[in-house]
Amino acid sequence: GGGGTLMVTADPCGALAYEQKSLSTNAGQVTIEFDNPSSTDHDVTIEDDGGTEVAATDIIADDTATASADLESGSYTFFCSVDGHREAGMEGPLNVK
């Protein structure tokens, strides 16, 4: 049991932002469903509190992508790995219960 689906949407106007500021889910098998309606390339990458990447979608524009990971309880960060996007603020906390 456990796990769940994380719905993440990039700003539809192409800004370097997600519509979600933070995410939470239950521990277990988690699916990331990423929707990027803009023509700006984005992805969703998740790293644990030690900075290790644990999941990532493909980099997409005008498309959707999915990824999955087996997440344990704890604090994670979700962010866009495209150069400069995370630094511009395209990141947020992910709490796994």
JSON list of C-alpha atoms in Angstrom, two decimals:
[
{"chain": "A", "resi": 1, "resn": "GLY", "atom": "CA", "xyz": [0.00, 0.00, 0.00]},
{"chain": "A", "resi": 2, "resn": "GLY", "atom": "CA", "xyz": [0.90, 3.64, 0.32]},
{"chain": "A", "resi": 3, "resn": "GLY", "atom": "CA", "xyz": [2.39, 5.80, -2.35]},
{"chain": "A", "resi": 4, "resn": "GLY", "atom": "CA", "xyz": [0.30, 7.98, -4.58]},
{"chain": "A", "resi": 5, "resn": "THR", "atom": "CA", "xyz": [0.36, 10.36, -7.49]},
{"chain": "A", "resi": 6, "resn": "LEU", "atom": "CA", "xyz": [1.97, 13.79, -7.53]},
{"chain": "A", "resi": 7, "resn": "MET", "atom": "CA", "xyz": [0.38, 16.17, -10.03]},
{"chain": "A", "resi": 8, "resn": "VAL", "atom": "CA", "xyz": [2.81, 18.92, -11.07]},
{"chain": "A", "resi": 9, "resn": "THR", "atom": "CA", "xyz": [2.03, 21.65, -13.61]},
{"chain": "A", "resi": 10, "resn": "ALA", "atom": "CA", "xyz": [4.45, 24.19, -15.07]},
{"chain": "A", "resi": 11, "resn": "ASP", "atom": "CA", "xyz": [3.33, 27.79, -15.47]},
{"chain": "A", "resi": 12, "resn": "PRO", "atom": "CA", "xyz": [1.26, 27.85, -18.70]},
{"chain": "A", "resi": 13, "resn": "CYS", "atom": "CA", "xyz": [2.69, 31.24, -19.74]},
{"chain": "A", "resi": 14, "resn": "GLY", "atom": "CA", "xyz": [6.27, 29.98, -19.77]},
{"chain": "A", "resi": 15, "resn": "ALA", "atom": "CA", "xyz": [7.43, 31.56, -16.50]},
{"chain": "A", "resi": 16, "resn": "LEU", "atom": "CA", "xyz": [10.11, 29.69, -14.58]},
{"chain": "A", "resi": 17, "resn": "ALA", "atom": "CA", "xyz": [7.62, 28.38, -12.02]},
{"chain": "A", "resi": 18, "resn": "TYR", "atom": "CA", "xyz": [5.43, 25.46, -11.10]},
{"chain": "A", "resi": 19, "resn": "GLU", "atom": "CA", "xyz": [1.80, 26.08, -10.20]},
{"chain": "A", "resi": 20, "resn": "GLN", "atom": "CA", "xyz": [2.38, 24.04, -7.01]},
{"chain": "A", "resi": 21, "resn": "LYS", "atom": "CA", "xyz": [4.59, 25.63, -4.32]},
{"chain": "A", "resi": 22, "resn": "SER", "atom": "CA", "xyz": [4.85, 22.44, -2.22]},
{"chain": "A", "resi": 23, "resn": "LEU", "atom": "CA", "xyz": [3.87, 18.78, -2.53]},
{"chain": "A", "resi": 24, "resn": "SER", "atom": "CA", "xyz": [3.07, 15.95, -0.15]},
{"chain": "A", "resi": 25, "resn": "THR", "atom": "CA", "xyz": [2.36, 12.25, -0.53]},
{"chain": "A", "resi": 26, "resn": "ASN", "atom": "CA", "xyz": [2.50, 8.97, 1.35]},
{"chain": "A", "resi": 27, "resn": "ALA", "atom": "CA", "xyz": [5.59, 6.77, 1.43]},
{"chain": "A", "resi": 28, "resn": "GLY", "atom": "CA", "xyz": [5.70, 3.99, -1.16]},
{"chain": "A", "resi": 29, "resn": "GLN", "atom": "CA", "xyz": [5.55, 3.85, -4.94]},
{"chain": "A", "resi": 30, "resn": "VAL", "atom": "CA", "xyz": [4.93, 7.42, -6.12]},
{"chain": "A", "resi": 31, "resn": "THR", "atom": "CA", "xyz": [4.09, 8.47, -9.68]},
{"chain": "A", "resi": 32, "resn": "ILE", "atom": "CA", "xyz": [4.91, 11.99, -10.85]},
{"chain": "A", "resi": 33, "resn": "GLU", "atom": "CA", "xyz": [2.48, 13.25, -13.48]},
{"chain": "A", "resi": 34, "resn": "PHE", "atom": "CA", "xyz": [3.98, 16.39, -15.01]},
{"chain": "A", "resi": 35, "resn": "ASP", "atom": "CA", "xyz": [2.07, 18.71, -17.35]},
{"chain": "A", "resi": 36, "resn": "ASN", "atom": "CA", "xyz": [3.98, 21.44, -19.16]},
{"chain": "A", "resi": 37, "resn": "PRO", "atom": "CA", "xyz": [1.50, 23.41, -21.31]},
{"chain": "A", "resi": 38, "resn": "SER", "atom": "CA", "xyz": [4.11, 26.04, -22.26]},
{"chain": "A", "resi": 39, "resn": "SER", "atom": "CA", "xyz": [6.74, 26.05, -25.00]},
{"chain": "A", "resi": 40, "resn": "THR", "atom": "CA", "xyz": [9.52, 26.48, -22.40]},
{"chain": "A", "resi": 41, "resn": "ASP", "atom": "CA", "xyz": [11.47, 23.29, -21.62]},
{"chain": "A", "resi": 42, "resn": "HIS", "atom": "CA", "xyz": [10.93, 21.96, -18.08]},
{"chain": "A", "resi": 43, "resn": "ASP", "atom": "CA", "xyz": [11.09, 18.74, -16.08]},
{"chain": "A", "resi": 44, "resn": "VAL", "atom": "CA", "xyz": [10.45, 17.59, -12.53]},
{"chain": "A", "resi": 45, "resn": "THR", "atom": "CA", "xyz": [13.39, 16.16, -10.62]},
{"chain": "A", "resi": 46, "resn": "ILE", "atom": "CA", "xyz": [13.18, 14.91, -7.03]},
{"chain": "A", "resi": 47, "resn": "GLU", "atom": "CA", "xyz": [16.15, 14.74, -4.69]},
{"chain": "A", "resi": 48, "resn": "ASP", "atom": "CA", "xyz": [16.38, 13.52, -1.12]},
{"chain": "A", "resi": 49, "resn": "ASP", "atom": "CA", "xyz": [17.62, 15.61, 1.80]},
{"chain": "A", "resi": 50, "resn": "GLY", "atom": "CA", "xyz": [21.19, 14.50, 1.03]},
{"chain": "A", "resi": 51, "resn": "GLY", "atom": "CA", "xyz": [21.00, 15.92, -2.50]},
{"chain": "A", "resi": 52, "resn": "THR", "atom": "CA", "xyz": [20.76, 12.55, -4.26]},
{"chain": "A", "resi": 53, "resn": "GLU", "atom": "CA", "xyz": [18.45, 12.47, -7.28]},
{"chain": "A", "resi": 54, "resn": "VAL", "atom": "CA", "xyz": [15.77, 9.81, -6.80]},
{"chain": "A", "resi": 55, "resn": "ALA", "atom": "CA", "xyz": [13.45, 10.48, -9.77]},
{"chain": "A", "resi": 56, "resn": "ALA", "atom": "CA", "xyz": [13.12, 12.69, -12.84]},
{"chain": "A", "resi": 57, "resn": "THR", "atom": "CA", "xyz": [10.73, 13.14, -15.72]},
{"chain": "A", "resi": 58, "resn": "ASP", "atom": "CA", "xyz": [11.93, 13.81, -19.25]},
{"chain": "A", "resi": 59, "resn": "ILE", "atom": "CA", "xyz": [12.50, 17.45, -20.20]},
{"chain": "A", "resi": 60, "resn": "ILE", "atom": "CA", "xyz": [9.42, 18.47, -22.18]},
{"chain": "A", "resi": 61, "resn": "ALA", "atom": "CA", "xyz": [7.60, 21.44, -23.74]},
{"chain": "A", "resi": 62, "resn": "ASP", "atom": "CA", "xyz": [3.92, 21.46, -24.76]},
{"chain": "A", "resi": 63, "resn": "ASP", "atom": "CA", "xyz": [3.63, 17.89, -23.46]},
{"chain": "A", "resi": 64, "resn": "THR", "atom": "CA", "xyz": [3.17, 15.62, -20.45]},
{"chain": "A", "resi": 65, "resn": "ALA", "atom": "CA", "xyz": [5.62, 13.21, -18.84]},
{"chain": "A", "resi": 66, "resn": "THR", "atom": "CA", "xyz": [5.63, 10.74, -15.98]},
{"chain": "A", "resi": 67, "resn": "ALA", "atom": "CA", "xyz": [8.21, 9.20, -13.69]},
{"chain": "A", "resi": 68, "resn": "SER", "atom": "CA", "xyz": [8.02, 7.01, -10.62]},
{"chain": "A", "resi": 69, "resn": "ALA", "atom": "CA", "xyz": [10.05, 6.35, -7.51]},
{"chain": "A", "resi": 70, "resn": "ASP", "atom": "CA", "xyz": [9.81, 4.34, -4.32]},
{"chain": "A", "resi": 71, "resn": "LEU", "atom": "CA", "xyz": [9.97, 7.06, -1.65]},
{"chain": "A", "resi": 72, "resn": "GLU", "atom": "CA", "xyz": [10.52, 6.58, 2.07]},
{"chain": "A", "resi": 73, "resn": "SER", "atom": "CA", "xyz": [9.16, 8.98, 4.68]},
{"chain": "A", "resi": 74, "resn": "GLY", "atom": "CA", "xyz": [11.15, 12.19, 4.85]},
{"chain": "A", "resi": 75, "resn": "SER", "atom": "CA", "xyz": [11.87, 15.55, 3.29]},
{"chain": "A", "resi": 76, "resn": "TYR", "atom": "CA", "xyz": [12.62, 15.89, -0.40]},
{"chain": "A", "resi": 77, "resn": "THR", "atom": "CA", "xyz": [12.93, 18.74, -2.88]},
{"chain": "A", "resi": 78, "resn": "PHE", "atom": "CA", "xyz": [11.31, 18.89, -6.32]},
{"chain": "A", "resi": 79, "resn": "PHE", "atom": "CA", "xyz": [12.85, 21.16, -8.94]},
{"chain": "A", "resi": 80, "resn": "CYS", "atom": "CA", "xyz": [13.42, 21.78, -12.63]},
{"chain": "A", "resi": 81, "resn": "SER", "atom": "CA", "xyz": [16.87, 20.60, -13.75]},
{"chain": "A", "resi": 82, "resn": "VAL", "atom": "CA", "xyz": [17.01, 22.81, -16.88]},
{"chain": "A", "resi": 83, "resn": "ASP", "atom": "CA", "xyz": [19.98, 25.19, -16.53]},
{"chain": "A", "resi": 84, "resn": "GLY", "atom": "CA", "xyz": [19.07, 28.26, -14.48]},
{"chain": "A", "resi": 85, "resn": "HIS", "atom": "CA", "xyz": [15.48, 27.26, -13.72]},
{"chain": "A", "resi": 86, "resn": "ARG", "atom": "CA", "xyz": [16.04, 25.98, -10.17]},
{"chain": "A", "resi": 87, "resn": "GLU", "atom": "CA", "xyz": [18.15, 29.05, -9.40]},
{"chain": "A", "resi": 88, "resn": "ALA", "atom": "CA", "xyz": [15.25, 31.22, -10.65]},
{"chain": "A", "resi": 89, "resn": "GLY", "atom": "CA", "xyz": [13.00, 29.67, -8.02]},
{"chain": "A", "resi": 90, "resn": "MET", "atom": "CA", "xyz": [11.56, 26.65, -9.80]},
{"chain": "A", "resi": 91, "resn": "GLU", "atom": "CA", "xyz": [11.71, 24.36, -6.76]},
{"chain": "A", "resi": 92, "resn": "GLY", "atom": "CA", "xyz": [9.75, 23.46, -3.66]},
{"chain": "A", "resi": 93, "resn": "PRO", "atom": "CA", "xyz": [9.54, 21.06, -0.73]},
{"chain": "A", "resi": 94, "resn": "LEU", "atom": "CA", "xyz": [8.09, 17.56, -1.01]},
{"chain": "A", "resi": 95, "resn": "ASN", "atom": "CA", "xyz": [6.96, 15.99, 2.28]},
{"chain": "A", "resi": 96, "resn": "VAL", "atom": "CA", "xyz": [6.62, 12.21, 2.26]},
{"chain": "A", "resi": 97, "resn": "LYS", "atom": "CA", "xyz": [4.60, 10.87, 5.20]}
]
